[in-house]
Amino acid sequence: MSVTIQCFRLLPFHIIILFLLFKLDYSFATTNHKNDETSSGQNKYFLVHIGVIVELNSPIGTMMDLCIKRALSDFYSEHPNYRTRLHLHTEDAESLLDTNFAAQKLLKHEEVHRILGPQGAIEDKFVAELGGKVHVPVISFSARSSTISGAQN
């Protein structure tokens, strides 16, 4: 089975990318986080830092990472004049402790605007609570946890 078909079966990453691009709150991004503008020729781009927490040693984690990068590449090849550019900061997390360190690193040192992942429900709950405390949305790969209310999700 080709990688493209597996990407489309795994998750609709194009929808996630579009959500990230169109739901960004620029005033939040410019007042509370790093705001990078880079120039490439005559084009100026607004960089939005996105954290990605996946287990890169697992087949699903590797596929998620590949699909996210391919979705970004596809989007920007179709929309070359789009000024907002997502800059991914991918962190490998195989356990709850790894997820803890990855989330804190992304929030503290990379100053990400959004976090994608992690894969597990326990890790998801932790990252969602941490993101809620610092007002950074978390988009989860895992199914909704029964221990988290719908409002918290």
CSV table of C-alpha atoms in Angstrom, one decimal:
chain,number,residue,atom,x,y,z
A,1,MET,CA,0.0,0.0,0.0
A,2,SER,CA,1.4,3.4,-0.9
A,3,VAL,CA,2.3,6.0,1.6
A,4,THR,CA,-0.2,8.5,0.2
A,5,ILE,CA,-3.1,6.0,0.7
A,6,GLN,CA,-1.9,5.3,4.2
A,7,CYS,CA,-1.8,9.0,5.0
A,8,PHE,CA,-5.4,9.5,3.9
A,9,ARG,CA,-6.6,6.5,5.9
A,10,LEU,CA,-4.7,7.6,9.0
A,11,LEU,CA,-6.1,11.0,9.7
A,12,PRO,CA,-7.4,14.0,7.6
A,13,PHE,CA,-4.2,16.0,8.1
A,14,HIS,CA,-5.1,18.5,5.4
A,15,ILE,CA,-8.1,19.5,7.5
A,16,ILE,CA,-5.9,19.8,10.6
A,17,ILE,CA,-3.5,22.0,8.7
A,18,LEU,CA,-6.3,24.2,7.4
A,19,PHE,CA,-7.7,24.5,10.9
A,20,LEU,CA,-4.4,25.6,12.2
A,21,LEU,CA,-3.9,28.2,9.5
A,22,PHE,CA,-7.4,29.7,9.6
A,23,LYS,CA,-8.0,29.6,13.3
A,24,LEU,CA,-4.9,31.4,14.4
A,25,ASP,CA,-5.4,34.4,16.6
A,26,TYR,CA,-2.8,36.9,15.5
A,27,SER,CA,-3.2,39.2,18.4
A,28,PHE,CA,-2.5,36.2,20.8
A,29,ALA,CA,0.4,35.1,18.7
A,30,THR,CA,2.1,38.5,18.6
A,31,THR,CA,1.6,39.5,22.3
A,32,ASN,CA,2.3,36.2,24.1
A,33,HIS,CA,4.7,34.2,21.8
A,34,LYS,CA,7.6,34.5,19.5
A,35,ASN,CA,6.6,36.3,16.4
A,36,ASP,CA,9.0,35.6,13.5
A,37,GLU,CA,8.9,37.2,10.2
A,38,THR,CA,11.3,36.0,7.6
A,39,SER,CA,11.8,37.4,4.2
A,40,SER,CA,12.4,35.2,1.2
A,41,GLY,CA,13.1,37.5,-1.8
A,42,GLN,CA,10.3,40.0,-1.8
A,43,ASN,CA,7.8,37.8,0.1
A,44,LYS,CA,7.5,38.2,3.8
A,45,TYR,CA,6.1,35.3,5.8
A,46,PHE,CA,4.6,35.2,9.3
A,47,LEU,CA,5.9,32.0,11.0
A,48,VAL,CA,3.6,30.2,13.4
A,49,HIS,CA,5.3,27.7,15.7
A,50,ILE,CA,3.4,24.4,16.0
A,51,GLY,CA,4.5,21.7,18.4
A,52,VAL,CA,4.0,18.1,17.4
A,53,ILE,CA,4.3,15.3,20.0
A,54,VAL,CA,4.5,11.8,18.5
A,55,GLU,CA,6.1,8.5,19.2
A,56,LEU,CA,8.6,8.4,16.3
A,57,ASN,CA,9.7,4.8,17.0
A,58,SER,CA,6.2,3.5,16.4
A,59,PRO,CA,4.7,2.8,12.9
A,60,ILE,CA,1.7,5.1,13.6
A,61,GLY,CA,3.9,7.9,15.0
A,62,THR,CA,6.2,7.7,12.0
A,63,MET,CA,3.2,7.8,9.6
A,64,MET,CA,1.7,10.7,11.5
A,65,ASP,CA,4.9,12.7,11.2
A,66,LEU,CA,5.2,11.9,7.5
A,67,CYS,CA,1.6,12.8,6.8
A,68,ILE,CA,1.7,16.1,8.6
A,69,LYS,CA,4.8,17.1,6.7
A,70,ARG,CA,3.3,16.0,3.4
A,71,ALA,CA,0.0,17.8,4.1
A,72,LEU,CA,2.0,21.0,4.8
A,73,SER,CA,4.0,20.6,1.6
A,74,ASP,CA,0.9,19.9,-0.4
A,75,PHE,CA,-0.9,22.9,1.1
A,76,TYR,CA,2.0,25.4,0.4
A,77,SER,CA,2.6,24.0,-3.1
A,78,GLU,CA,-1.1,24.7,-3.9
A,79,HIS,CA,-1.1,28.1,-2.1
A,80,PRO,CA,2.4,29.6,-2.7
A,81,ASN,CA,1.3,33.1,-1.9
A,82,TYR,CA,-0.1,32.3,1.5
A,83,ARG,CA,1.9,34.4,3.9
A,84,THR,CA,1.4,32.4,7.1
A,85,ARG,CA,3.9,29.6,7.4
A,86,LEU,CA,3.6,26.8,9.9
A,87,HIS,CA,7.0,25.9,11.5
A,88,LEU,CA,6.8,22.4,13.0
A,89,HIS,CA,8.7,21.5,16.2
A,90,THR,CA,8.5,17.7,16.4
A,91,GLU,CA,9.3,16.0,19.7
A,92,ASP,CA,9.5,12.2,20.2
A,93,ALA,CA,7.6,10.9,23.2
A,94,GLU,CA,7.4,7.2,24.1
A,95,SER,CA,6.1,7.5,27.6
A,96,LEU,CA,4.1,9.9,29.9
A,97,LEU,CA,7.4,11.2,31.2
A,98,ASP,CA,8.7,11.9,27.7
A,99,THR,CA,5.4,13.6,26.9
A,100,ASN,CA,5.7,15.8,30.0
A,101,PHE,CA,9.2,16.9,29.0
A,102,ALA,CA,8.3,17.4,25.3
A,103,ALA,CA,5.2,19.5,26.1
A,104,GLN,CA,7.2,21.7,28.6
A,105,LYS,CA,10.0,22.1,26.1
A,106,LEU,CA,7.6,23.1,23.3
A,107,LEU,CA,5.8,25.6,25.5
A,108,LYS,CA,8.7,27.1,27.3
A,109,HIS,CA,11.6,27.0,24.9
A,110,GLU,CA,9.9,26.9,21.5
A,111,GLU,CA,6.9,29.0,22.5
A,112,VAL,CA,4.5,27.2,20.2
A,113,HIS,CA,1.1,28.5,19.4
A,114,ARG,CA,-0.6,25.1,19.1
A,115,ILE,CA,0.3,21.5,19.9
A,116,LEU,CA,-0.7,18.4,17.9
A,117,GLY,CA,-0.7,15.1,19.7
A,118,PRO,CA,0.2,13.0,21.6
A,119,GLN,CA,-1.1,9.6,20.7
A,120,GLY,CA,-2.3,8.1,24.0
A,121,ALA,CA,-5.3,9.0,26.1
A,122,ILE,CA,-3.3,9.5,29.4
A,123,GLU,CA,-0.7,11.6,27.7
A,124,ASP,CA,-3.4,13.5,25.9
A,125,LYS,CA,-5.1,14.4,29.1
A,126,PHE,CA,-1.9,15.7,30.6
A,127,VAL,CA,-1.0,17.8,27.6
A,128,ALA,CA,-4.6,19.2,27.4
A,129,GLU,CA,-4.5,20.3,31.0
A,130,LEU,CA,-1.0,21.9,30.6
A,131,GLY,CA,-2.1,23.6,27.4
A,132,GLY,CA,-5.3,24.9,29.1
A,133,LYS,CA,-3.2,26.5,31.8
A,134,VAL,CA,-1.1,28.4,29.4
A,135,HIS,CA,-3.9,29.0,26.9
A,136,VAL,CA,-2.3,27.0,24.0
A,137,PRO,CA,-4.8,24.8,22.2
A,138,VAL,CA,-4.1,21.1,21.9
A,139,ILE,CA,-5.3,19.0,18.9
A,140,SER,CA,-5.3,15.4,19.9
A,141,PHE,CA,-4.6,12.3,17.7
A,142,SER,CA,-6.3,10.0,20.2
A,143,ALA,CA,-9.9,9.3,20.6
A,144,ARG,CA,-11.8,11.4,23.2
A,145,SER,CA,-11.0,10.2,26.7
A,146,SER,CA,-13.9,9.1,28.9
A,147,THR,CA,-12.2,10.8,31.8
A,148,ILE,CA,-12.4,14.3,30.2
A,149,SER,CA,-15.6,16.1,29.9
A,150,GLY,CA,-16.8,17.3,26.4
A,151,ALA,CA,-16.1,20.9,27.4
A,152,GLN,CA,-12.5,20.1,28.4
A,153,ASN,CA,-12.0,18.3,25.1
